[in-house]
Amino acid sequence: MVPGKGDKVKGISSFGSIMDIVAEDVVYLTRHGARIDSDDSEWLKKCNHNRSDDPHLSPSGHIAAKELAKRLRKTLPDNHIKHIISSPYIRCVETANAIAKELHIQIKIEPGIAEVNSSRNPQFLDADQLQIQFPSIDSSYTPVMTRVDLPLEYSDGDVQIGQQPQQEK
């Protein structure tokens, strides 16, 4: 049975239609577009940074991000997307930025969803540094986790030999 106007759903207050429920509870996930390091093994030498685990999007990755943004706008004309939450890795922010521009909403940078690559601290920019290049970043957002809150992760090699992750010195 689909709840109607005035019906209670599992103790939640009244809703006008099932779409009201869906619109409030849907989470869309996407992976970043194609990375430049897949196309260009010399990419890091061409960048103005040395964050080897923070490659930007490739040209095809930028195209895919723009195509996704346009598709979301066309598929969701009422713009049910209210928040964009992104990992601070540049490839993720570039992908989110294409969507943010298309939907006219800001990006919340959340280090807590960043990939932790092994036993060293992740190499990504903080939100204030990213905002210089990406003005659509929401500077008022307070992340749930900060860089220092991220636990070190076991690398595949550590797991195989049963070692604890090494702290970066």
CSV table of N, CA and C in Angstrom, one decimal:
chain,number,residue,atom,x,y,z
A,1,MET,N,0.8,-1.2,0.0
A,1,MET,CA,0.0,0.0,0.0
A,1,MET,C,0.9,1.2,0.0
A,2,VAL,N,0.6,2.1,-0.9
A,2,VAL,CA,1.3,3.4,-1.0
A,2,VAL,C,0.7,4.4,0.0
A,3,PRO,N,1.4,5.1,0.8
A,3,PRO,CA,0.8,6.0,1.8
A,3,PRO,C,0.2,7.2,1.0
A,4,GLY,N,-0.9,7.7,1.5
A,4,GLY,CA,-1.5,8.9,0.9
A,4,GLY,C,-1.4,10.0,1.8
A,5,LYS,N,-2.0,11.2,1.4
A,5,LYS,CA,-1.9,12.4,2.2
A,5,LYS,C,-2.6,12.1,3.5
A,6,GLY,N,-1.9,12.4,4.6
A,6,GLY,CA,-2.5,12.2,5.9
A,6,GLY,C,-2.1,10.9,6.6
A,7,ASP,N,-1.6,9.9,5.8
A,7,ASP,CA,-1.2,8.6,6.3
A,7,ASP,C,0.1,8.8,7.1
A,8,LYS,N,0.3,8.0,8.1
A,8,LYS,CA,1.5,7.9,8.9
A,8,LYS,C,2.3,6.8,8.3
A,9,VAL,N,3.6,7.0,8.2
A,9,VAL,CA,4.5,5.9,7.7
A,9,VAL,C,5.5,5.6,8.8
A,10,LYS,N,5.4,4.5,9.4
A,10,LYS,CA,6.3,4.0,10.5
A,10,LYS,C,6.6,5.1,11.5
A,11,GLY,N,5.6,5.8,12.0
A,11,GLY,CA,5.8,6.8,13.0
A,11,GLY,C,6.3,8.2,12.4
A,12,ILE,N,6.5,8.3,11.1
A,12,ILE,CA,6.9,9.6,10.5
A,12,ILE,C,5.7,10.4,10.3
A,13,SER,N,5.8,11.7,10.3
A,13,SER,CA,4.7,12.6,10.1
A,13,SER,C,4.1,12.4,8.7
A,14,SER,N,3.0,13.1,8.4
A,14,SER,CA,2.2,13.0,7.2
A,14,SER,C,3.0,13.4,6.0
A,15,PHE,N,2.7,12.8,4.8
A,15,PHE,CA,3.3,13.1,3.6
A,15,PHE,C,2.2,13.3,2.5
A,16,GLY,N,2.5,14.1,1.5
A,16,GLY,CA,1.5,14.3,0.4
A,16,GLY,C,1.5,13.1,-0.5
A,17,SER,N,2.6,12.5,-0.8
A,17,SER,CA,2.7,11.4,-1.7
A,17,SER,C,4.0,10.6,-1.4
A,18,ILE,N,4.1,9.5,-2.1
A,18,ILE,CA,5.3,8.7,-1.9
A,18,ILE,C,6.5,9.4,-2.4
A,19,MET,N,6.3,10.3,-3.4
A,19,MET,CA,7.5,11.0,-3.9
A,19,MET,C,8.1,12.0,-2.9
A,20,ASP,N,7.2,12.5,-2.0
A,20,ASP,CA,7.8,13.3,-0.9
A,20,ASP,C,8.7,12.5,0.0
A,21,ILE,N,8.4,11.2,0.2
A,21,ILE,CA,9.3,10.3,1.0
A,21,ILE,C,10.5,10.1,0.2
A,22,VAL,N,10.4,9.7,-1.0
A,22,VAL,CA,11.5,9.3,-1.9
A,22,VAL,C,12.5,10.5,-2.0
A,23,ALA,N,11.9,11.7,-2.3
A,23,ALA,CA,12.8,12.8,-2.5
A,23,ALA,C,13.6,13.2,-1.3
A,24,GLU,N,13.1,12.9,-0.1
A,24,GLU,CA,13.8,13.2,1.1
A,24,GLU,C,14.8,12.1,1.4
A,25,ASP,N,14.7,10.9,0.9
A,25,ASP,CA,15.5,9.8,1.4
A,25,ASP,C,16.5,9.2,0.4
A,26,VAL,N,16.5,9.7,-0.9
A,26,VAL,CA,17.3,9.2,-1.9
A,26,VAL,C,18.7,9.7,-1.8
A,27,VAL,N,19.7,8.8,-1.9
A,27,VAL,CA,21.1,9.2,-2.0
A,27,VAL,C,21.6,8.7,-3.3
A,28,TYR,N,22.2,9.6,-4.1
A,28,TYR,CA,22.8,9.2,-5.3
A,28,TYR,C,24.3,9.1,-5.1
A,29,LEU,N,25.0,8.1,-5.5
A,29,LEU,CA,26.4,7.9,-5.4
A,29,LEU,C,27.0,7.9,-6.8
A,30,THR,N,28.1,8.5,-7.0
A,30,THR,CA,28.9,8.3,-8.2
A,30,THR,C,30.3,8.3,-7.9
A,31,ARG,N,31.0,7.6,-8.8
A,31,ARG,CA,32.5,7.5,-8.7
A,31,ARG,C,33.0,8.7,-9.5
A,32,HIS,N,34.2,9.1,-9.2
A,32,HIS,CA,34.9,10.2,-10.0
A,32,HIS,C,35.1,9.7,-11.4
A,33,GLY,N,35.3,10.7,-12.3
A,33,GLY,CA,35.5,10.4,-13.7
A,33,GLY,C,36.9,9.7,-13.8
A,34,ALA,N,37.3,9.4,-15.1
A,34,ALA,CA,38.6,8.8,-15.4
A,34,ALA,C,39.7,9.6,-14.9
A,35,ARG,N,40.7,9.0,-14.3
A,35,ARG,CA,41.9,9.7,-13.8
A,35,ARG,C,42.9,9.9,-14.9
A,36,ILE,N,43.7,11.0,-14.7
A,36,ILE,CA,44.8,11.2,-15.7
A,36,ILE,C,45.9,10.2,-15.6
A,37,ASP,N,46.1,9.6,-14.5
A,37,ASP,CA,47.2,8.7,-14.4
A,37,ASP,C,47.0,7.4,-15.1
A,38,SER,N,45.7,7.2,-15.5
A,38,SER,CA,45.4,6.0,-16.4
A,38,SER,C,45.8,6.2,-17.8
A,39,ASP,N,45.8,7.5,-18.2
A,39,ASP,CA,46.2,7.9,-19.6
A,39,ASP,C,47.6,8.4,-19.8
A,40,ASP,N,48.2,8.9,-18.7
A,40,ASP,CA,49.5,9.6,-18.9
A,40,ASP,C,50.4,9.3,-17.7
A,41,SER,N,51.3,8.4,-17.9
A,41,SER,CA,52.2,8.0,-16.8
A,41,SER,C,53.1,9.1,-16.4
A,42,GLU,N,53.2,10.2,-17.1
A,42,GLU,CA,54.1,11.3,-16.8
A,42,GLU,C,53.3,12.4,-16.2
A,43,TRP,N,52.1,12.2,-15.8
A,43,TRP,CA,51.2,13.3,-15.3
A,43,TRP,C,51.7,14.1,-14.2
A,44,LEU,N,52.4,13.4,-13.2
A,44,LEU,CA,52.8,14.1,-12.0
A,44,LEU,C,54.0,15.1,-12.3
A,45,LYS,N,54.8,14.8,-13.3
A,45,LYS,CA,55.8,15.7,-13.7
A,45,LYS,C,55.3,17.0,-14.3
A,46,LYS,N,54.1,16.9,-14.8
A,46,LYS,CA,53.4,18.0,-15.5
A,46,LYS,C,52.5,18.9,-14.5
A,47,CYS,N,52.4,18.4,-13.3
A,47,CYS,CA,51.5,19.1,-12.3
A,47,CYS,C,52.3,20.0,-11.5
A,48,ASN,N,51.6,20.9,-10.9
A,48,ASN,CA,52.3,21.8,-10.0
A,48,ASN,C,52.3,21.4,-8.5
A,49,HIS,N,52.2,20.1,-8.3
A,49,HIS,CA,52.2,19.5,-6.9
A,49,HIS,C,52.9,18.1,-7.0
A,50,ASN,N,53.1,17.6,-5.8
A,50,ASN,CA,53.7,16.2,-5.8
A,50,ASN,C,52.9,15.2,-5.0
A,51,ARG,N,51.5,15.4,-5.1
A,51,ARG,CA,50.6,14.5,-4.4
A,51,ARG,C,50.3,13.3,-5.3
A,52,SER,N,51.1,12.3,-5.2
A,52,SER,CA,51.1,11.2,-6.2
A,52,SER,C,49.8,10.4,-6.1
A,53,ASP,N,49.1,10.5,-5.0
A,53,ASP,CA,47.8,9.8,-4.9
A,53,ASP,C,46.6,10.7,-5.1
A,54,ASP,N,46.9,11.9,-5.7
A,54,ASP,CA,45.8,12.8,-6.0
A,54,ASP,C,45.8,13.3,-7.4
A,55,PRO,N,45.7,12.4,-8.4
A,55,PRO,CA,45.6,12.8,-9.8
A,55,PRO,C,44.3,13.5,-10.1
A,56,HIS,N,44.4,14.4,-11.1
A,56,HIS,CA,43.2,15.1,-11.6
A,56,HIS,C,42.5,14.2,-12.6
A,57,LEU,N,41.4,14.7,-13.1
A,57,LEU,CA,40.6,14.0,-14.2
A,57,LEU,C,41.4,14.0,-15.5
A,58,SER,N,41.2,13.0,-16.3
A,58,SER,CA,41.7,13.0,-17.6
A,58,SER,C,40.7,13.8,-18.5
A,59,PRO,N,41.1,14.2,-19.7
A,59,PRO,CA,40.1,14.8,-20.6
A,59,PRO,C,38.8,14.0,-20.7
A,60,SER,N,38.9,12.7,-20.8
A,60,SER,CA,37.6,11.9,-20.9
A,60,SER,C,36.9,11.9,-19.6
A,61,GLY,N,37.6,12.1,-18.5
A,61,GLY,CA,36.9,12.2,-17.2
A,61,GLY,C,36.1,13.4,-17.0
A,62,HIS,N,36.7,14.5,-17.6
A,62,HIS,CA,36.0,15.8,-17.5
A,62,HIS,C,34.7,15.7,-18.4
A,63,ILE,N,34.8,15.1,-19.5
A,63,ILE,CA,33.6,15.0,-20.4
A,63,ILE,C,32.6,14.1,-19.7
A,64,ALA,N,33.0,13.0,-19.1
A,64,ALA,CA,32.0,12.2,-18.4
A,64,ALA,C,31.3,12.9,-17.2
A,65,ALA,N,32.1,13.7,-16.5
A,65,ALA,CA,31.5,14.5,-15.4
A,65,ALA,C,30.5,15.5,-15.9
A,66,LYS,N,30.8,16.1,-17.0
A,66,LYS,CA,29.8,17.1,-17.6
A,66,LYS,C,28.6,16.4,-18.1
A,67,GLU,N,28.8,15.2,-18.7
A,67,GLU,CA,27.6,14.4,-19.2
A,67,GLU,C,26.8,14.0,-18.0
A,68,LEU,N,27.4,13.5,-16.9
A,68,LEU,CA,26.6,13.1,-15.8
A,68,LEU,C,25.8,14.3,-15.2
A,69,ALA,N,26.4,15.4,-15.1
A,69,ALA,CA,25.8,16.6,-14.6
A,69,ALA,C,24.5,17.0,-15.4
A,70,LYS,N,24.7,17.0,-16.7
A,70,LYS,CA,23.6,17.3,-17.6
A,70,LYS,C,22.5,16.3,-17.5
A,71,ARG,N,22.9,15.0,-17.4
A,71,ARG,CA,21.9,13.9,-17.3
A,71,ARG,C,21.1,14.1,-15.9
A,72,LEU,N,21.8,14.4,-14.9
A,72,LEU,CA,21.1,14.6,-13.6
A,72,LEU,C,20.1,15.8,-13.7
A,73,ARG,N,20.5,16.9,-14.3
A,73,ARG,CA,19.6,18.0,-14.5
A,73,ARG,C,18.4,17.7,-15.3
A,74,LYS,N,18.5,16.9,-16.4
A,74,LYS,CA,17.4,16.5,-17.2
A,74,LYS,C,16.5,15.5,-16.5
A,75,THR,N,17.2,14.5,-15.8
A,75,THR,CA,16.4,13.5,-15.2
A,75,THR,C,15.7,14.0,-13.9
A,76,LEU,N,16.2,14.9,-13.3
A,76,LEU,CA,15.6,15.5,-12.0
A,76,LEU,C,15.3,16.9,-12.2
A,77,PRO,N,14.3,17.3,-13.0
A,77,PRO,CA,14.1,18.7,-13.3
A,77,PRO,C,13.8,19.5,-12.1
A,78,ASP,N,13.2,18.9,-11.1
A,78,ASP,CA,12.9,19.7,-9.9
A,78,ASP,C,14.1,19.8,-8.9
A,79,ASN,N,15.2,19.3,-9.4
A,79,ASN,CA,16.4,19.4,-8.6
A,79,ASN,C,16.2,18.9,-7.2
A,80,HIS,N,15.9,17.6,-7.1
A,80,HIS,CA,15.8,17.0,-5.7
A,80,HIS,C,17.1,16.8,-5.0
A,81,ILE,N,18.2,17.0,-5.7
A,81,ILE,CA,19.5,16.9,-5.1
A,81,ILE,C,19.7,18.2,-4.3
A,82,LYS,N,19.9,18.1,-3.0
A,82,LYS,CA,20.1,19.3,-2.1
A,82,LYS,C,21.5,19.4,-1.6
A,83,HIS,N,22.3,18.3,-1.7
A,83,HIS,CA,23.6,18.4,-1.2
A,83,HIS,C,24.5,17.6,-2.1
A,84,ILE,N,25.7,18.1,-2.3
A,84,ILE,CA,26.8,17.3,-2.9
A,84,ILE,C,27.9,17.2,-1.9
A,85,ILE,N,28.2,16.0,-1.6
A,85,ILE,CA,29.3,15.7,-0.6
A,85,ILE,C,30.4,15.0,-1.3
A,86,SER,N,31.6,15.5,-1.2
A,86,SER,CA,32.7,15.0,-2.0
A,86,SER,C,33.9,14.7,-1.1
A,87,SER,N,34.7,13.7,-1.5
A,87,SER,CA,36.0,13.5,-1.0
A,87,SER,C,36.9,14.6,-1.4
A,88,PRO,N,37.9,15.0,-0.6
A,88,PRO,CA,38.8,16.1,-1.0
A,88,PRO,C,39.8,15.8,-2.1
A,89,TYR,N,39.8,14.6,-2.6
A,89,TYR,CA,40.7,14.3,-3.7
A,89,TYR,C,40.3,15.1,-4.9
A,90,ILE,N,41.2,15.7,-5.7
A,90,ILE,CA,41.0,16.6,-6.8
A,90,ILE,C,40.1,16.0,-7.8
A,91,ARG,N,40.3,14.7,-8.1
A,91,ARG,CA,39.4,14.0,-9.2
A,91,ARG,C,38.0,14.0,-8.7
A,92,CYS,N,37.7,13.8,-7.4
A,92,CYS,CA,36.4,13.8,-6.9
A,92,CYS,C,35.8,15.2,-6.9
A,93,VAL,N,36.5,16.2,-6.5
A,93,VAL,CA,36.1,17.5,-6.5
A,93,VAL,C,35.8,18.0,-7.9
A,94,GLU,N,36.6,17.7,-8.9
A,94,GLU,CA,36.4,18.0,-10.3
A,94,GLU,C,35.1,17.4,-10.8
A,95,THR,N,34.8,16.2,-10.4
A,95,THR,CA,33.6,15.5,-10.8
A,95,THR,C,32.4,16.2,-10.2
A,96,ALA,N,32.5,16.4,-8.9
A,96,ALA,CA,31.4,17.1,-8.1
A,96,ALA,C,31.2,18.5,-8.6
A,97,ASN,N,32.2,19.2,-9.0
A,97,ASN,CA,32.1,20.6,-9.5
A,97,ASN,C,31.3,20.7,-10.7
A,98,ALA,N,31.5,19.7,-11.6
A,98,ALA,CA,30.6,19.7,-12.9
A,98,ALA,C,29.2,19.7,-12.5
A,99,ILE,N,28.8,18.8,-11.5
A,99,ILE,CA,27.4,18.7,-11.1
A,99,ILE,C,27.0,19.9,-10.4
A,100,ALA,N,27.8,20.4,-9.5
A,100,ALA,CA,27.5,21.7,-8.7
A,100,ALA,C,27.1,22.8,-9.7
A,101,LYS,N,27.9,23.0,-10.7
A,101,LYS,CA,27.7,24.1,-11.7
A,101,LYS,C,26.4,23.9,-12.4
A,102,GLU,N,26.1,22.7,-12.8
A,102,GLU,CA,24.9,22.4,-13.5
A,102,GLU,C,23.6,22.5,-12.7
A,103,LEU,N,23.7,22.1,-11.4
A,103,LEU,CA,22.5,22.1,-10.5
A,103,LEU,C,22.5,23.4,-9.6
A,104,HIS,N,23.5,24.2,-9.7
A,104,HIS,CA,23.6,25.4,-8.9
A,104,HIS,C,23.5,25.2,-7.4
A,105,ILE,N,24.3,24.2,-6.9
A,105,ILE,CA,24.4,24.0,-5.5
A,105,ILE,C,25.9,23.8,-5.1
A,106,GLN,N,26.1,23.9,-3.8
A,106,GLN,CA,27.5,23.9,-3.4
A,106,GLN,C,28.0,22.5,-3.0
A,107,ILE,N,29.3,22.4,-2.9
A,107,ILE,CA,30.0,21.1,-2.6
A,107,ILE,C,30.4,21.1,-1.2
A,108,LYS,N,30.1,20.1,-0.4
A,108,LYS,CA,30.6,20.0,0.9
A,108,LYS,C,31.8,19.0,0.9
A,109,ILE,N,32.9,19.4,1.3
A,109,ILE,CA,34.1,18.5,1.3
A,109,ILE,C,34.2,17.8,2.6
A,110,GLU,N,34.2,16.4,2.5
A,110,GLU,CA,34.2,15.5,3.7
A,110,GLU,C,35.4,14.6,3.6
A,111,PRO,N,36.4,14.9,4.4
A,111,PRO,CA,37.6,14.0,4.4
A,111,PRO,C,37.2,12.6,4.9
A,112,GLY,N,36.2,12.4,5.6
A,112,GLY,CA,35.8,11.1,6.1
A,112,GLY,C,35.4,10.1,5.1
A,113,ILE,N,35.2,10.5,3.9
A,113,ILE,CA,34.9,9.6,2.8
A,113,ILE,C,36.1,9.5,1.8
A,114,ALA,N,37.2,10.0,2.2
A,114,ALA,CA,38.4,9.9,1.4
A,114,ALA,C,39.0,8.5,1.5
A,115,GLU,N,39.6,8.1,0.4
A,115,GLU,CA,40.3,6.9,0.3
A,115,GLU,C,41.6,7.0,1.1
A,116,VAL,N,41.8,6.0,2.0
A,116,VAL,CA,43.1,6.0,2.7
A,116,VAL,C,43.9,4.9,2.0
A,117,ASN,N,45.0,5.3,1.4
A,117,ASN,CA,45.7,4.4,0.5
A,117,ASN,C,46.6,3.3,1.1
A,118,SER,N,47.1,3.5,2.3
A,118,SER,CA,47.9,2.5,2.9
A,118,SER,C,48.3,2.9,4.3
A,119,SER,N,49.5,2.9,4.6
A,119,SER,CA,49.9,3.2,6.0
A,119,SER,C,50.5,4.7,6.1
A,120,ARG,N,50.2,5.5,5.1
A,120,ARG,CA,50.6,6.9,5.2
A,120,ARG,C,49.4,7.8,5.2
A,121,ASN,N,49.5,9.0,5.7
A,121,ASN,CA,48.4,9.9,5.7
A,121,ASN,C,48.0,10.2,4.2
A,122,PRO,N,46.7,10.4,4.0
A,122,PRO,CA,46.3,10.8,2.6
A,122,PRO,C,46.8,12.1,2.1
A,123,GLN,N,47.1,12.2,0.9
A,123,GLN,CA,47.7,13.4,0.3
A,123,GLN,C,46.6,14.1,-0.5
A,124,PHE,N,45.8,15.0,0.2
A,124,PHE,CA,44.8,15.8,-0.5
A,124,PHE,C,44.8,17.2,0.1
A,125,LEU,N,44.2,18.1,-0.6
A,125,LEU,CA,44.1,19.5,-0.2
A,125,LEU,C,42.9,19.6,0.8
A,126,ASP,N,43.1,20.6,1.7
A,126,ASP,CA,42.0,20.9,2.6
A,126,ASP,C,40.9,21.8,1.8
A,127,ALA,N,39.7,21.9,2.4
A,127,ALA,CA,38.6,22.6,1.7
A,127,ALA,C,39.0,24.0,1.4
A,128,ASP,N,39.7,24.7,2.3
A,128,ASP,CA,40.0,26.1,2.0
A,128,ASP,C,41.0,26.2,0.9
A,129,GLN,N,41.9,25.3,0.7
A,129,GLN,CA,42.8,25.3,-0.4
A,129,GLN,C,42.1,25.0,-1.7
A,130,LEU,N,41.1,24.0,-1.7
A,130,LEU,CA,40.4,23.6,-2.9
A,130,LEU,C,39.5,24.8,-3.3
A,131,GLN,N,39.0,25.6,-2.4
A,131,GLN,CA,38.0,26.6,-2.7
A,131,GLN,C,38.6,27.7,-3.6
A,132,ILE,N,39.9,27.8,-3.6
A,132,ILE,CA,40.6,28.8,-4.4
A,132,ILE,C,40.3,28.4,-5.9
A,133,GLN,N,40.4,27.2,-6.2
A,133,GLN,CA,40.2,26.7,-7.6
A,133,GLN,C,38.7,26.4,-7.9
A,134,PHE,N,37.9,26.1,-6.8
A,134,PHE,CA,36.5,25.6,-6.9
A,134,PHE,C,35.7,26.5,-6.0
A,135,PRO,N,35.2,27.6,-6.5
A,135,PRO,CA,34.4,28.5,-5.6
A,135,PRO,C,33.1,27.9,-5.2
A,136,SER,N,32.6,26.8,-5.8
A,136,SER,CA,31.4,26.2,-5.5
A,136,SER,C,31.5,25.4,-4.2
A,137,ILE,N,32.6,25.4,-3.6
A,137,ILE,CA,32.8,24.6,-2.3
A,137,ILE,C,32.2,25.4,-1.2
A,138,ASP,N,31.4,24.8,-0.4
A,138,ASP,CA,30.7,25.4,0.8
A,138,ASP,C,31.7,25.6,1.9
A,139,SER,N,32.1,26.8,2.2
A,139,SER,CA,33.1,27.1,3.2
A,139,SER,C,32.4,27.0,4.6
A,140,SER,N,31.1,27.0,4.7
A,140,SER,CA,30.5,27.0,6.0
A,140,SER,C,30.3,25.5,6.5
A,141,TYR,N,30.5,24.6,5.6
A,141,TYR,CA,30.3,23.2,6.0
A,141,TYR,C,31.4,22.7,7.0
A,142,THR,N,31.0,22.1,8.1
A,142,THR,CA,32.0,21.5,9.1
A,142,THR,C,32.0,20.0,8.9
A,143,PRO,N,33.2,19.5,8.4
A,143,PRO,CA,33.2,18.0,8.2
A,143,PRO,C,33.0,17.2,9.4
A,144,VAL,N,32.5,16.0,9.2
A,144,VAL,CA,32.3,15.0,10.3
A,144,VAL,C,33.7,14.6,10.8
A,145,MET,N,34.6,14.3,9.8
A,145,MET,CA,36.0,13.9,10.1
A,145,MET,C,37.0,14.8,9.5
A,146,THR,N,38.1,15.1,10.2
A,146,THR,CA,39.1,15.8,9.6
A,146,THR,C,40.2,14.9,9.1
A,147,ARG,N,41.2,15.4,8.5
A,147,ARG,CA,42.4,14.6,8.1
A,147,ARG,C,43.0,13.8,9.2
A,148,VAL,N,43.2,14.5,10.4
A,148,VAL,CA,43.8,13.8,11.5
A,148,VAL,C,42.9,12.7,12.1
A,149,ASP,N,41.6,12.8,11.8
A,149,ASP,CA,40.7,11.8,12.3
A,149,ASP,C,40.7,10.5,11.5
A,150,LEU,N,41.3,10.5,10.3
A,150,LEU,CA,41.3,9.4,9.5
A,150,LEU,C,42.2,8.3,10.0
A,151,PRO,N,41.7,7.1,10.2
A,151,PRO,CA,42.6,6.1,10.7
A,151,PRO,C,43.5,5.6,9.6
A,152,LEU,N,44.7,5.1,10.0
A,152,LEU,CA,45.6,4.5,9.0
A,152,LEU,C,45.0,3.2,8.7
A,153,GLU,N,45.1,2.8,7.4
A,153,GLU,CA,44.6,1.6,6.9
A,153,GLU,C,45.7,0.6,6.7
A,154,TYR,N,45.4,-0.7,6.8
A,154,TYR,CA,46.3,-1.7,6.5
A,154,TYR,C,46.5,-1.7,5.0
A,155,SER,N,47.8,-1.8,4.6
A,155,SER,CA,48.0,-2.0,3.1
A,155,SER,C,47.8,-3.5,2.8
A,156,ASP,N,47.7,-3.9,1.6
A,156,ASP,CA,47.5,-5.3,1.2
A,156,ASP,C,48.7,-6.1,1.7
A,157,GLY,N,49.9,-5.6,1.6
A,157,GLY,CA,51.1,-6.3,2.0
A,157,GLY,C,51.1,-6.5,3.5
A,158,ASP,N,50.7,-5.5,4.3
A,158,ASP,CA,50.6,-5.6,5.8
A,158,ASP,C,49.6,-6.7,6.2
A,159,VAL,N,48.5,-6.8,5.5
A,159,VAL,CA,47.5,-7.8,5.8
A,159,VAL,C,48.0,-9.2,5.5
A,160,GLN,N,48.7,-9.3,4.4
A,160,GLN,CA,49.2,-10.6,4.1
A,160,GLN,C,50.2,-11.2,5.1
A,161,ILE,N,51.0,-10.3,5.6
A,161,ILE,CA,52.1,-10.8,6.6
A,161,ILE,C,51.7,-10.5,8.0
A,162,GLY,N,50.4,-10.0,8.3
A,162,GLY,CA,49.9,-9.8,9.6
A,162,GLY,C,50.6,-8.7,10.4
A,163,GLN,N,51.0,-7.6,9.7
A,163,GLN,CA,51.7,-6.5,10.4
A,163,GLN,C,50.7,-5.4,10.7
A,164,GLN,N,51.0,-4.5,11.7
A,164,GLN,CA,50.2,-3.3,11.9
A,164,GLN,C,50.7,-2.3,10.9
A,165,PRO,N,49.8,-1.3,10.6
A,165,PRO,CA,50.2,-0.2,9.7
A,165,PRO,C,51.3,0.6,10.3
A,166,GLN,N,52.2,1.1,9.5
A,166,GLN,CA,53.3,2.0,10.1
A,166,GLN,C,52.8,3.4,10.1
A,167,GLN,N,53.2,4.1,11.2
A,167,GLN,CA,52.9,5.5,11.3
A,167,GLN,C,53.9,6.3,10.5
A,168,GLU,N,53.4,7.3,9.8
A,168,GLU,CA,54.3,8.2,9.0
A,168,GLU,C,55.1,9.0,10.0
A,169,LYS,N,56.4,9.2,9.6
A,169,LYS,CA,57.3,10.0,10.5
A,169,LYS,C,57.5,11.3,9.9
